[in-house]
């Protein structure tokens, strides 16, 4: 999961509720409060505010073929625009690919105008659920804005811009990831997720912190997740597949993404079903492979602390887990 090494928005909560520092790439970063603001004692992340860094990138851009930006939200970094404008002015943009790890909460039209000058731009969005669940998991993001940006990008960007989302599968979206799949099916996107390694969604299984790993769920709650996956298959996925004609093809089949091209599930509904079902089965196999339930009480403790700090309510959003926790006195 993300932590202060990915975004400054983590600083206050991390410092106030958890730790006074964090480890990143074998470096210990200490935090302190100054004038009601959390800062880093040995700040190794302020490069984005250093014009020297971007000047060095510009000097070496003649040999560059791909530039990768990791977020948070790189579109908020003013120096990024200055760097890209200089590359455009040099005439090299048409030969350079850009790739972003991004939250899709801030996509200014200014960025789109700049990106249209480059050979290829790939936006890898981090989305874990839809609606209030994504707001809860990825606090303080706002789903309405994310959804608005995705739909706008899908309809209004040049062919050189492609984007996809990856979910991090963990306790807080153990079943909610199914609604993310439904959302993508029902919106019939043309470009969105054209680069995903699997149809509709790709995902990482969370390994740390262990208390958020789906393997930390008690057996009863794992069975609840298993039942919800089975219900999704029988009551939604299969019926939807059966509504598709034998000669169906995705709306985005004719979108010629040179780096991905036609996928075998684009016009074969049986292959499409197998692809989705295999992914879901793999998730279940992962969940049941180990028992880390001794870490579940820590999940409850951390979640309660975050709820209080963020003024959120886990109990309202996750009644099945909440009922179990109350019954077991955790």
C-alpha positions as protocol buffer text, in pm:
chain_id: "A"
residue {
  index: 1
  type: UNK
  ca { x: 0 y: 0 z: 0 }
}
residue {
  index: 2
  type: UNK
  ca { x: 98 y: 363 z: -43 }
}
residue {
  index: 3
  type: UNK
  ca { x: 257 y: 556 z: 240 }
}
residue {
  index: 4
  type: UNK
  ca { x: 446 y: 889 z: 282 }
}
residue {
  index: 5
  type: UNK
  ca { x: 706 y: 796 z: 20 }
}
residue {
  index: 6
  type: UNK
  ca { x: 431 y: 822 z: -244 }
}
residue {
  index: 7
  type: UNK
  ca { x: 244 y: 1136 z: -141 }
}
residue {
  index: 8
  type: UNK
  ca { x: 278 y: 1435 z: 90 }
}
residue {
  index: 9
  type: UNK
  ca { x: -93 y: 1392 z: 171 }
}
residue {
  index: 10
  type: UNK
  ca { x: 12 y: 1101 z: 395 }
}
residue {
  index: 11
  type: UNK
  ca { x: 240 y: 1311 z: 616 }
}
residue {
  index: 12
  type: UNK
  ca { x: -4 y: 1446 z: 876 }
}
residue {
  index: 13
  type: UNK
  ca { x: -200 y: 1123 z: 930 }
}
residue {
  index: 14
  type: UNK
  ca { x: 112 y: 906 z: 938 }
}
residue {
  index: 15
  type: UNK
  ca { x: 280 y: 1133 z: 1193 }
}
residue {
  index: 16
  type: UNK
  ca { x: -30 y: 1180 z: 1411 }
}
residue {
  index: 17
  type: UNK
  ca { x: -158 y: 823 z: 1421 }
}
residue {
  index: 18
  type: UNK
  ca { x: 127 y: 586 z: 1347 }
}
residue {
  index: 19
  type: UNK
  ca { x: 495 y: 670 z: 1332 }
}
residue {
  index: 20
  type: UNK
  ca { x: 747 y: 951 z: 1340 }
}
residue {
  index: 21
  type: UNK
  ca { x: 922 y: 832 z: 1028 }
}
residue {
  index: 22
  type: UNK
  ca { x: 928 y: 563 z: 761 }
}
residue {
  index: 23
  type: UNK
  ca { x: 1167 y: 345 z: 565 }
}
residue {
  index: 24
  type: UNK
  ca { x: 1213 y: 387 z: 192 }
}
residue {
  index: 25
  type: UNK
  ca { x: 1467 y: 217 z: -33 }
}
residue {
  index: 26
  type: UNK
  ca { x: 1684 y: 124 z: 267 }
}
residue {
  index: 27
  type: UNK
  ca { x: 1676 y: 485 z: 388 }
}
residue {
  index: 28
  type: UNK
  ca { x: 1518 y: 591 z: 717 }
}
residue {
  index: 29
  type: UNK
  ca { x: 1326 y: 916 z: 674 }
}
residue {
  index: 30
  type: UNK
  ca { x: 1244 y: 1101 z: 996 }
}
residue {
  index: 31
  type: UNK
  ca { x: 947 y: 1335 z: 1030 }
}
residue {
  index: 32
  type: UNK
  ca { x: 893 y: 1643 z: 1247 }
}
residue {
  index: 33
  type: UNK
  ca { x: 633 y: 1916 z: 1299 }
}
residue {
  index: 34
  type: UNK
  ca { x: 716 y: 2279 z: 1227 }
}
residue {
  index: 35
  type: UNK
  ca { x: 458 y: 2558 z: 1237 }
}
residue {
  index: 36
  type: UNK
  ca { x: 175 y: 2302 z: 1233 }
}
residue {
  index: 37
  type: UNK
  ca { x: 319 y: 2140 z: 920 }
}
residue {
  index: 38
  type: UNK
  ca { x: 480 y: 1796 z: 898 }
}
residue {
  index: 39
  type: UNK
  ca { x: 820 y: 1797 z: 727 }
}
residue {
  index: 40
  type: UNK
  ca { x: 1098 y: 1548 z: 661 }
}
residue {
  index: 41
  type: UNK
  ca { x: 1434 y: 1585 z: 836 }
}
residue {
  index: 42
  type: UNK
  ca { x: 1629 y: 1417 z: 559 }
}
residue {
  index: 43
  type: UNK
  ca { x: 1402 y: 1490 z: 265 }
}
residue {
  index: 44
  type: UNK
  ca { x: 1497 y: 1267 z: -27 }
}
residue {
  index: 45
  type: UNK
  ca { x: 1172 y: 1343 z: -209 }
}
residue {
  index: 46
  type: UNK
  ca { x: 1203 y: 1716 z: -278 }
}
residue {
  index: 47
  type: UNK
  ca { x: 1370 y: 1657 z: -617 }
}
residue {
  index: 48
  type: UNK
  ca { x: 1046 y: 1758 z: -792 }
}
residue {
  index: 49
  type: UNK
  ca { x: 1098 y: 2111 z: -654 }
}
residue {
  index: 50
  type: UNK
  ca { x: 1459 y: 2129 z: -771 }
}
residue {
  index: 51
  type: UNK
  ca { x: 1507 y: 2302 z: -1106 }
}
residue {
  index: 52
  type: UNK
  ca { x: 1859 y: 2152 z: -1132 }
}
residue {
  index: 53
  type: UNK
  ca { x: 1712 y: 1803 z: -1157 }
}
residue {
  index: 54
  type: UNK
  ca { x: 1483 y: 1897 z: -1442 }
}
residue {
  index: 55
  type: UNK
  ca { x: 1759 y: 2090 z: -1618 }
}
residue {
  index: 56
  type: UNK
  ca { x: 1972 y: 1775 z: -1614 }
}
residue {
  index: 57
  type: UNK
  ca { x: 1684 y: 1577 z: -1763 }
}
residue {
  index: 58
  type: UNK
  ca { x: 1646 y: 1835 z: -2038 }
}
residue {
  index: 59
  type: UNK
  ca { x: 2019 y: 1827 z: -2118 }
}
residue {
  index: 60
  type: UNK
  ca { x: 2000 y: 1451 z: -2170 }
}
residue {
  index: 61
  type: UNK
  ca { x: 1664 y: 1439 z: -2348 }
}
residue {
  index: 62
  type: UNK
  ca { x: 1827 y: 1398 z: -2690 }
}
residue {
  index: 63
  type: UNK
  ca { x: 1899 y: 1035 z: -2603 }
}
residue {
  index: 64
  type: UNK
  ca { x: 1579 y: 974 z: -2405 }
}
residue {
  index: 65
  type: UNK
  ca { x: 1315 y: 740 z: -2543 }
}
residue {
  index: 66
  type: UNK
  ca { x: 1090 y: 705 z: -2239 }
}
residue {
  index: 67
  type: UNK
  ca { x: 1029 y: 909 z: -1924 }
}
residue {
  index: 68
  type: UNK
  ca { x: 844 y: 759 z: -1628 }
}
residue {
  index: 69
  type: UNK
  ca { x: 666 y: 973 z: -1368 }
}
residue {
  index: 70
  type: UNK
  ca { x: 550 y: 816 z: -1043 }
}
residue {
  index: 71
  type: UNK
  ca { x: 267 y: 959 z: -833 }
}
residue {
  index: 72
  type: UNK
  ca { x: 68 y: 1072 z: -631 }
}
residue {
  index: 73
  type: UNK
  ca { x: -28 y: 1331 z: -886 }
}
residue {
  index: 74
  type: UNK
  ca { x: 265 y: 1434 z: -1110 }
}
residue {
  index: 75
  type: UNK
  ca { x: 33 y: 1674 z: -1292 }
}
residue {
  index: 76
  type: UNK
  ca { x: 55 y: 1906 z: -990 }
}
residue {
  index: 77
  type: UNK
  ca { x: 432 y: 1952 z: -1032 }
}
residue {
  index: 78
  type: UNK
  ca { x: 498 y: 2278 z: -1216 }
}
residue {
  index: 79
  type: UNK
  ca { x: 855 y: 2183 z: -1309 }
}
residue {
  index: 80
  type: UNK
  ca { x: 720 y: 1884 z: -1502 }
}
residue {
  index: 81
  type: UNK
  ca { x: 543 y: 2115 z: -1745 }
}
residue {
  index: 82
  type: UNK
  ca { x: 852 y: 2329 z: -1791 }
}
residue {
  index: 83
  type: UNK
  ca { x: 1057 y: 2019 z: -1868 }
}
residue {
  index: 84
  type: UNK
  ca { x: 806 y: 1880 z: -2119 }
}
residue {
  index: 85
  type: UNK
  ca { x: 764 y: 2217 z: -2292 }
}
residue {
  index: 86
  type: UNK
  ca { x: 1142 y: 2234 z: -2343 }
}
residue {
  index: 87
  type: UNK
  ca { x: 1140 y: 1884 z: -2493 }
}
residue {
  index: 88
  type: UNK
  ca { x: 859 y: 1989 z: -2727 }
}
residue {
  index: 89
  type: UNK
  ca { x: 1054 y: 2301 z: -2830 }
}
residue {
  index: 90
  type: UNK
  ca { x: 1359 y: 2085 z: -2903 }
}
residue {
  index: 91
  type: UNK
  ca { x: 1161 y: 1877 z: -3153 }
}
residue {
  index: 92
  type: UNK
  ca { x: 1229 y: 1552 z: -2964 }
}
residue {
  index: 93
  type: UNK
  ca { x: 881 y: 1498 z: -2820 }
}
residue {
  index: 94
  type: UNK
  ca { x: 761 y: 1298 z: -3121 }
}
residue {
  index: 95
  type: UNK
  ca { x: 1024 y: 1031 z: -3040 }
}
residue {
  index: 96
  type: UNK
  ca { x: 967 y: 1010 z: -2663 }
}
residue {
  index: 97
  type: UNK
  ca { x: 713 y: 804 z: -2468 }
}
residue {
  index: 98
  type: UNK
  ca { x: 577 y: 920 z: -2134 }
}
residue {
  index: 99
  type: UNK
  ca { x: 439 y: 691 z: -1866 }
}
residue {
  index: 100
  type: UNK
  ca { x: 265 y: 800 z: -1547 }
}
residue {
  index: 101
  type: UNK
  ca { x: 165 y: 629 z: -1227 }
}
residue {
  index: 102
  type: UNK
  ca { x: -123 y: 852 z: -1129 }
}
residue {
  index: 103
  type: UNK
  ca { x: -433 y: 873 z: -909 }
}
residue {
  index: 104
  type: UNK
  ca { x: -653 y: 1021 z: -1185 }
}
residue {
  index: 105
  type: UNK
  ca { x: -782 y: 1286 z: -946 }
}
residue {
  index: 106
  type: UNK
  ca { x: -618 y: 1577 z: -1126 }
}
residue {
  index: 107
  type: UNK
  ca { x: -604 y: 1576 z: -1507 }
}
residue {
  index: 108
  type: UNK
  ca { x: -579 y: 1941 z: -1615 }
}
residue {
  index: 109
  type: UNK
  ca { x: -650 y: 2016 z: -1980 }
}
residue {
  index: 110
  type: UNK
  ca { x: -309 y: 2178 z: -1983 }
}
residue {
  index: 111
  type: UNK
  ca { x: -154 y: 1834 z: -1937 }
}
residue {
  index: 112
  type: UNK
  ca { x: -361 y: 1689 z: -2224 }
}
residue {
  index: 113
  type: UNK
  ca { x: -245 y: 1966 z: -2458 }
}
residue {
  index: 114
  type: UNK
  ca { x: 118 y: 1892 z: -2370 }
}
residue {
  index: 115
  type: UNK
  ca { x: 80 y: 1513 z: -2397 }
}
residue {
  index: 116
  type: UNK
  ca { x: -66 y: 1531 z: -2746 }
}
residue {
  index: 117
  type: UNK
  ca { x: 282 y: 1635 z: -2868 }
}
residue {
  index: 118
  type: UNK
  ca { x: 452 y: 1313 z: -2756 }
}
residue {
  index: 119
  type: UNK
  ca { x: 489 y: 980 z: -2934 }
}
residue {
  index: 120
  type: UNK
  ca { x: 289 y: 790 z: -2675 }
}
residue {
  index: 121
  type: UNK
  ca { x: 152 y: 864 z: -2329 }
}
residue {
  index: 122
  type: UNK
  ca { x: 40 y: 592 z: -2089 }
}
residue {
  index: 123
  type: UNK
  ca { x: -150 y: 673 z: -1771 }
}
residue {
  index: 124
  type: UNK
  ca { x: -156 y: 395 z: -1513 }
}
residue {
  index: 125
  type: UNK
  ca { x: -429 y: 480 z: -1265 }
}
residue {
  index: 126
  type: UNK
  ca { x: -462 y: 343 z: -913 }
}
residue {
  index: 127
  type: UNK
  ca { x: -828 y: 261 z: -841 }
}
residue {
  index: 128
  type: UNK
  ca { x: -935 y: 10 z: -577 }
}
residue {
  index: 129
  type: UNK
  ca { x: -1316 y: 28 z: -588 }
}
residue {
  index: 130
  type: UNK
  ca { x: -1599 y: 252 z: -702 }
}
residue {
  index: 131
  type: UNK
  ca { x: -1799 y: 520 z: -524 }
}
residue {
  index: 132
  type: UNK
  ca { x: -1779 y: 563 z: -149 }
}
residue {
  index: 133
  type: UNK
  ca { x: -1557 y: 254 z: -114 }
}
residue {
  index: 134
  type: UNK
  ca { x: -1282 y: 407 z: -326 }
}
residue {
  index: 135
  type: UNK
  ca { x: -1319 y: 729 z: -126 }
}
residue {
  index: 136
  type: UNK
  ca { x: -1278 y: 529 z: 195 }
}
residue {
  index: 137
  type: UNK
  ca { x: -980 y: 322 z: 80 }
}
residue {
  index: 138
  type: UNK
  ca { x: -798 y: 600 z: -105 }
}
residue {
  index: 139
  type: UNK
  ca { x: -888 y: 887 z: 128 }
}
residue {
  index: 140
  type: UNK
  ca { x: -907 y: 1182 z: 53 }
}
residue {
  index: 141
  type: UNK
  ca { x: -976 y: 1105 z: -315 }
}
residue {
  index: 142
  type: UNK
  ca { x: -1320 y: 1185 z: -458 }
}
residue {
  index: 143
  type: UNK
  ca { x: -1473 y: 919 z: -681 }
}
residue {
  index: 144
  type: UNK
  ca { x: -1697 y: 1162 z: -868 }
}
residue {
  index: 145
  type: UNK
  ca { x: -1391 y: 1351 z: -993 }
}
residue {
  index: 146
  type: UNK
  ca { x: -1201 y: 1033 z: -1081 }
}
residue {
  index: 147
  type: UNK
  ca { x: -1497 y: 897 z: -1277 }
}
residue {
  index: 148
  type: UNK
  ca { x: -1542 y: 1231 z: -1455 }
}
residue {
  index: 149
  type: UNK
  ca { x: -1174 y: 1232 z: -1557 }
}
residue {
  index: 150
  type: UNK
  ca { x: -1185 y: 873 z: -1684 }
}
residue {
  index: 151
  type: UNK
  ca { x: -1492 y: 933 z: -1897 }
}
residue {
  index: 152
  type: UNK
  ca { x: -1347 y: 1256 z: -2037 }
}
residue {
  index: 153
  type: UNK
  ca { x: -1014 y: 1094 z: -2122 }
}
residue {
  index: 154
  type: UNK
  ca { x: -1192 y: 803 z: -2288 }
}
residue {
  index: 155
  type: UNK
  ca { x: -1378 y: 1030 z: -2530 }
}
residue {
  index: 156
  type: UNK
  ca { x: -1158 y: 1335 z: -2581 }
}
residue {
  index: 157
  type: UNK
  ca { x: -793 y: 1236 z: -2617 }
}
residue {
  index: 158
  type: UNK
  ca { x: -585 y: 1164 z: -2924 }
}
residue {
  index: 159
  type: UNK
  ca { x: -484 y: 805 z: -3011 }
}
residue {
  index: 160
  type: UNK
  ca { x: -136 y: 858 z: -2862 }
}
residue {
  index: 161
  type: UNK
  ca { x: -287 y: 871 z: -2511 }
}
residue {
  index: 162
  type: UNK
  ca { x: -394 y: 547 z: -2347 }
}
residue {
  index: 163
  type: UNK
  ca { x: -478 y: 469 z: -1988 }
}
residue {
  index: 164
  type: UNK
  ca { x: -566 y: 183 z: -1759 }
}
residue {
  index: 165
  type: UNK
  ca { x: -627 y: 113 z: -1393 }
}
residue {
  index: 166
  type: UNK
  ca { x: -475 y: -134 z: -1153 }
}
residue {
  index: 167
  type: UNK
  ca { x: -638 y: -229 z: -824 }
}
residue {
  index: 168
  type: UNK
  ca { x: -451 y: -339 z: -515 }
}
residue {
  index: 169
  type: UNK
  ca { x: -658 y: -628 z: -380 }
}
residue {
  index: 170
  type: UNK
  ca { x: -679 y: -635 z: -2 }
}
residue {
  index: 171
  type: UNK
  ca { x: -930 y: -668 z: 282 }
}
residue {
  index: 172
  type: UNK
  ca { x: -1097 y: -332 z: 222 }
}
residue {
  index: 173
  type: UNK
  ca { x: -1189 y: -418 z: -138 }
}
residue {
  index: 174
  type: UNK
  ca { x: -1201 y: -796 z: -104 }
}
residue {
  index: 175
  type: UNK
  ca { x: -1553 y: -806 z: -253 }
}
residue {
  index: 176
  type: UNK
  ca { x: -1583 y: -445 z: -369 }
}
residue {
  index: 177
  type: UNK
  ca { x: -1346 y: -517 z: -657 }
}
residue {
  index: 178
  type: UNK
  ca { x: -1639 y: -701 z: -818 }
}
residue {
  index: 179
  type: UNK
  ca { x: -1829 y: -372 z: -842 }
}
residue {
  index: 180
  type: UNK
  ca { x: -1526 y: -222 z: -1014 }
}
residue {
  index: 181
  type: UNK
  ca { x: -1555 y: -491 z: -1282 }
}
residue {
  index: 182
  type: UNK
  ca { x: -1929 y: -426 z: -1318 }
}
residue {
  index: 183
  type: UNK
  ca { x: -1864 y: -54 z: -1352 }
}
residue {
  index: 184
  type: UNK
  ca { x: -1620 y: -109 z: -1637 }
}
residue {
  index: 185
  type: UNK
  ca { x: -1852 y: -352 z: -1815 }
}
residue {
  index: 186
  type: UNK
  ca { x: -2151 y: -119 z: -1793 }
}
residue {
  index: 187
  type: UNK
  ca { x: -1965 y: 193 z: -1908 }
}
residue {
  index: 188
  type: UNK
  ca { x: -1845 y: 33 z: -2235 }
}
residue {
  index: 189
  type: UNK
  ca { x: -1524 y: 232 z: -2248 }
}
residue {
  index: 190
  type: UNK
  ca { x: -1345 y: 271 z: -2581 }
}
residue {
  index: 191
  type: UNK
  ca { x: -988 y: 332 z: -2462 }
}
residue {
  index: 192
  type: UNK
  ca { x: -986 y: 277 z: -2087 }
}
residue {
  index: 193
  type: UNK
  ca { x: -797 y: -38 z: -1984 }
}
residue {
  index: 194
  type: UNK
  ca { x: -694 y: -114 z: -2340 }
}
residue {
  index: 195
  type: UNK
  ca { x: -344 y: -173 z: -2200 }
}
residue {
  index: 196
  type: UNK
  ca { x: -450 y: -388 z: -1907 }
}
residue {
  index: 197
  type: UNK
  ca { x: -294 y: -733 z: -1897 }
}
residue {
  index: 198
  type: UNK
  ca { x: -639 y: -875 z: -1845 }
}
residue {
  index: 199
  type: UNK
  ca { x: -983 y: -776 z: -1962 }
}
residue {
  index: 200
  type: UNK
  ca { x: -1156 y: -503 z: -1758 }
}
residue {
  index: 201
  type: UNK
  ca { x: -911 y: -501 z: -1471 }
}
residue {
  index: 202
  type: UNK
  ca { x: -563 y: -587 z: -1360 }
}
residue {
  index: 203
  type: UNK
  ca { x: -467 y: -613 z: -998 }
}
residue {
  index: 204
  type: UNK
  ca { x: -186 y: -656 z: -750 }
}
residue {
  index: 205
  type: UNK
  ca { x: -240 y: -871 z: -444 }
}
residue {
  index: 206
  type: UNK
  ca { x: -134 y: -673 z: -140 }
}
residue {
  index: 207
  type: UNK
  ca { x: 139 y: -843 z: 60 }
}
residue {
  index: 208
  type: UNK
  ca { x: 224 y: -573 z: 316 }
}
residue {
  index: 209
  type: UNK
  ca { x: 121 y: -458 z: 562 }
}
residue {
  index: 210
  type: UNK
  ca { x: 12 y: -809 z: 652 }
}
residue {
  index: 211
  type: UNK
  ca { x: -295 y: -695 z: 845 }
}
residue {
  index: 212
  type: UNK
  ca { x: -448 y: -568 z: 516 }
}
residue {
  index: 213
  type: UNK
  ca { x: -366 y: -884 z: 322 }
}
residue {
  index: 214
  type: UNK
  ca { x: -681 y: -1085 z: 238 }
}
residue {
  index: 215
  type: UNK
  ca { x: -503 y: -1386 z: 389 }
}
residue {
  index: 216
  type: UNK
  ca { x: -545 y: -1214 z: 727 }
}
residue {
  index: 217
  type: UNK
  ca { x: -922 y: -1259 z: 711 }
}
residue {
  index: 218
  type: UNK
  ca { x: -1061 y: -1521 z: 952 }
}
residue {
  index: 219
  type: UNK
  ca { x: -1200 y: -1833 z: 786 }
}
residue {
  index: 220
  type: UNK
  ca { x: -1563 y: -1722 z: 822 }
}
residue {
  index: 221
  type: UNK
  ca { x: -1494 y: -1394 z: 643 }
}
residue {
  index: 222
  type: UNK
  ca { x: -1292 y: -1567 z: 372 }
}
residue {
  index: 223
  type: UNK
  ca { x: -1594 y: -1785 z: 309 }
}
residue {
  index: 224
  type: UNK
  ca { x: -1806 y: -1470 z: 279 }
}
residue {
  index: 225
  type: UNK
  ca { x: -1567 y: -1341 z: 12 }
}
residue {
  index: 226
  type: UNK
  ca { x: -1576 y: -1678 z: -167 }
}
residue {
  index: 227
  type: UNK
  ca { x: -1958 y: -1672 z: -162 }
}
residue {
  index: 228
  type: UNK
  ca { x: -1968 y: -1320 z: -306 }
}
residue {
  index: 229
  type: UNK
  ca { x: -1733 y: -1421 z: -589 }
}
residue {
  index: 230
  type: UNK
  ca { x: -1951 y: -1723 z: -666 }
}
residue {
  index: 231
  type: UNK
  ca { x: -2262 y: -1504 z: -658 }
}
residue {
  index: 232
  type: UNK
  ca { x: -2099 y: -1257 z: -897 }
}
residue {
  index: 233
  type: UNK
  ca { x: -2019 y: -1540 z: -1138 }
}
residue {
  index: 234
  type: UNK
  ca { x: -2365 y: -1697 z: -1130 }
}
residue {
  index: 235
  type: UNK
  ca { x: -2585 y: -1388 z: -1104 }
}
residue {
  index: 236
  type: UNK
  ca { x: -2392 y: -1129 z: -1304 }
}
residue {
  index: 237
  type: UNK
  ca { x: -2101 y: -1255 z: -1512 }
}
residue {
  index: 238
  type: UNK
  ca { x: -2258 y: -1560 z: -1677 }
}
residue {
  index: 239
  type: UNK
  ca { x: -2591 y: -1385 z: -1749 }
}
residue {
  index: 240
  type: UNK
  ca { x: -2405 y: -1090 z: -1902 }
}
residue {
  index: 241
  type: UNK
  ca { x: -2191 y: -1318 z: -2119 }
}
residue {
  index: 242
  type: UNK
  ca { x: -2505 y: -1500 z: -2235 }
}
residue {
  index: 243
  type: UNK
  ca { x: -2657 y: -1173 z: -2356 }
}
residue {
  index: 244
  type: UNK
  ca { x: -2366 y: -1120 z: -2595 }
}
residue {
  index: 245
  type: UNK
  ca { x: -2416 y: -1237 z: -2954 }
}
residue {
  index: 246
  type: UNK
  ca { x: -2180 y: -1500 z: -3090 }
}
residue {
  index: 247
  type: UNK
  ca { x: -2033 y: -1242 z: -3327 }
}
residue {
  index: 248
  type: UNK
  ca { x: -1988 y: -973 z: -3060 }
}
residue {
  index: 249
  type: UNK
  ca { x: -1685 y: -749 z: -3043 }
}
residue {
  index: 250
  type: UNK
  ca { x: -1579 y: -490 z: -2791 }
}
residue {
  index: 251
  type: UNK
  ca { x: -1636 y: -124 z: -2866 }
}
residue {
  index: 252
  type: UNK
  ca { x: -1262 y: -72 z: -2839 }
}
residue {
  index: 253
  type: UNK
  ca { x: -1164 y: -352 z: -3079 }
}
residue {
  index: 254
  type: UNK
  ca { x: -1119 y: -101 z: -3358 }
}
residue {
  index: 255
  type: UNK
  ca { x: -907 y: 123 z: -3141 }
}
residue {
  index: 256
  type: UNK
  ca { x: -565 y: 47 z: -3287 }
}
residue {
  index: 257
  type: UNK
  ca { x: -330 y: 58 z: -2994 }
}
residue {
  index: 258
  type: UNK
  ca { x: -3 y: -36 z: -3160 }
}
residue {
  index: 259
  type: UNK
  ca { x: 154 y: -139 z: -2829 }
}
residue {
  index: 260
  type: UNK
  ca { x: -126 y: -381 z: -2745 }
}
residue {
  index: 261
  type: UNK
  ca { x: -335 y: -457 z: -3052 }
}
residue {
  index: 262
  type: UNK
  ca { x: -623 y: -700 z: -3071 }
}
residue {
  index: 263
  type: UNK
  ca { x: -673 y: -930 z: -2775 }
}
residue {
  index: 264
  type: UNK
  ca { x: -817 y: -1284 z: -2804 }
}
residue {
  index: 265
  type: UNK
  ca { x: -1116 y: -1186 z: -2590 }
}
residue {
  index: 266
  type: UNK
  ca { x: -1211 y: -893 z: -2816 }
}
residue {
  index: 267
  type: UNK
  ca { x: -1452 y: -1095 z: -3028 }
}
residue {
  index: 268
  type: UNK
  ca { x: -1493 y: -1431 z: -2856 }
}
residue {
  index: 269
  type: UNK
  ca { x: -1736 y: -1425 z: -2565 }
}
residue {
  index: 270
  type: UNK
  ca { x: -1638 y: -1773 z: -2446 }
}
residue {
  index: 271
  type: UNK
  ca { x: -1273 y: -1674 z: -2422 }
}
residue {
  index: 272
  type: UNK
  ca { x: -1385 y: -1355 z: -2253 }
}
residue {
  index: 273
  type: UNK
  ca { x: -1568 y: -1546 z: -1980 }
}
residue {
  index: 274
  type: UNK
  ca { x: -1278 y: -1785 z: -1926 }
}
residue {
  index: 275
  type: UNK
  ca { x: -1034 y: -1497 z: -1896 }
}
residue {
  index: 276
  type: UNK
  ca { x: -1237 y: -1316 z: -1631 }
}
residue {
  index: 277
  type: UNK
  ca { x: -1325 y: -1636 z: -1443 }
}
residue {
  index: 278
  type: UNK
  ca { x: -963 y: -1751 z: -1434 }
}
residue {
  index: 279
  type: UNK
  ca { x: -860 y: -1420 z: -1281 }
}
residue {
  index: 280
  type: UNK
  ca { x: -1126 y: -1449 z: -1013 }
}
residue {
  index: 281
  type: UNK
  ca { x: -1029 y: -1809 z: -939 }
}
residue {
  index: 282
  type: UNK
  ca { x: -666 y: -1704 z: -903 }
}
residue {
  index: 283
  type: UNK
  ca { x: -769 y: -1447 z: -644 }
}
residue {
  index: 284
  type: UNK
  ca { x: -954 y: -1710 z: -443 }
}
residue {
  index: 285
  type: UNK
  ca { x: -657 y: -1945 z: -456 }
}
residue {
  index: 286
  type: UNK
  ca { x: -433 y: -1669 z: -324 }
}
residue {
  index: 287
  type: UNK
  ca { x: -670 y: -1586 z: -38 }
}
residue {
  index: 288
  type: UNK
  ca { x: -700 y: -1946 z: 83 }
}
residue {
  index: 289
  type: UNK
  ca { x: -331 y: -2032 z: 39 }
}
residue {
  index: 290
  type: UNK
  ca { x: -224 y: -1913 z: 387 }
}
residue {
  index: 291
  type: UNK
  ca { x: -378 y: -1826 z: 722 }
}
residue {
  index: 292
  type: UNK
  ca { x: -257 y: -1489 z: 850 }
}
residue {
  index: 293
  type: UNK
  ca { x: -563 y: -1434 z: 1069 }
}
residue {
  index: 294
  type: UNK
  ca { x: -348 y: -1365 z: 1376 }
}
residue {
  index: 295
  type: UNK
  ca { x: -298 y: -1021 z: 1217 }
}
residue {
  index: 296
  type: UNK
  ca { x: -671 y: -949 z: 1186 }
}
residue {
  index: 297
  type: UNK
  ca { x: -699 y: -775 z: 1529 }
}
residue {
  index: 298
  type: UNK
  ca { x: -431 y: -532 z: 1410 }
}
residue {
  index: 299
  type: UNK
  ca { x: -644 y: -460 z: 1102 }
}
residue {
  index: 300
  type: UNK
  ca { x: -935 y: -372 z: 1331 }
}
residue {
  index: 301
  type: UNK
  ca { x: -717 y: -150 z: 1553 }
}
residue {
  index: 302
  type: UNK
  ca { x: -560 y: 44 z: 1264 }
}
residue {
  index: 303
  type: UNK
  ca { x: -894 y: 83 z: 1089 }
}
residue {
  index: 304
  type: UNK
  ca { x: -1057 y: 224 z: 1403 }
}
residue {
  index: 305
  type: UNK
  ca { x: -771 y: 472 z: 1443 }
}
residue {
  index: 306
  type: UNK
  ca { x: -799 y: 585 z: 1082 }
}
residue {
  index: 307
  type: UNK
  ca { x: -1177 y: 617 z: 1110 }
}
residue {
  index: 308
  type: UNK
  ca { x: -1141 y: 851 z: 1404 }
}
residue {
  index: 309
  type: UNK
  ca { x: -873 y: 1060 z: 1232 }
}
residue {
  index: 310
  type: UNK
  ca { x: -1058 y: 1079 z: 898 }
}
residue {
  index: 311
  type: UNK
  ca { x: -1410 y: 1100 z: 1041 }
}
residue {
  index: 312
  type: UNK
  ca { x: -1512 y: 788 z: 848 }
}
residue {
  index: 313
  type: UNK
  ca { x: -1718 y: 482 z: 945 }
}
residue {
  index: 314
  type: UNK
  ca { x: -1595 y: 134 z: 865 }
}
residue {
  index: 315
  type: UNK
  ca { x: -1902 y: -16 z: 1032 }
}
residue {
  index: 316
  type: UNK
  ca { x: -2140 y: 155 z: 790 }
}
residue {
  index: 317
  type: UNK
  ca { x: -1953 y: 46 z: 477 }
}
residue {
  index: 318
  type: UNK
  ca { x: -1852 y: -306 z: 579 }
}
residue {
  index: 319
  type: UNK
  ca { x: -2142 y: -461 z: 774 }
}
residue {
  index: 320
  type: UNK
  ca { x: -2031 y: -823 z: 725 }
}
residue {
  index: 321
  type: UNK
  ca { x: -1686 y: -763 z: 876 }
}
residue {
  index: 322
  type: UNK
  ca { x: -1825 y: -525 z: 1138 }
}
residue {
  index: 323
  type: UNK
  ca { x: -2080 y: -783 z: 1256 }
}
residue {
  index: 324
  type: UNK
  ca { x: -1807 y: -1047 z: 1289 }
}
residue {
  index: 325
  type: UNK
  ca { x: -1579 y: -810 z: 1482 }
}
residue {
  index: 326
  type: UNK
  ca { x: -1853 y: -716 z: 1729 }
}
residue {
  index: 327
  type: UNK
  ca { x: -1964 y: -1075 z: 1778 }
}
residue {
  index: 328
  type: UNK
  ca { x: -1609 y: -1195 z: 1844 }
}
residue {
  index: 329
  type: UNK
  ca { x: -1530 y: -899 z: 2068 }
}
residue {
  index: 330
  type: UNK
  ca { x: -1225 y: -793 z: 1867 }
}
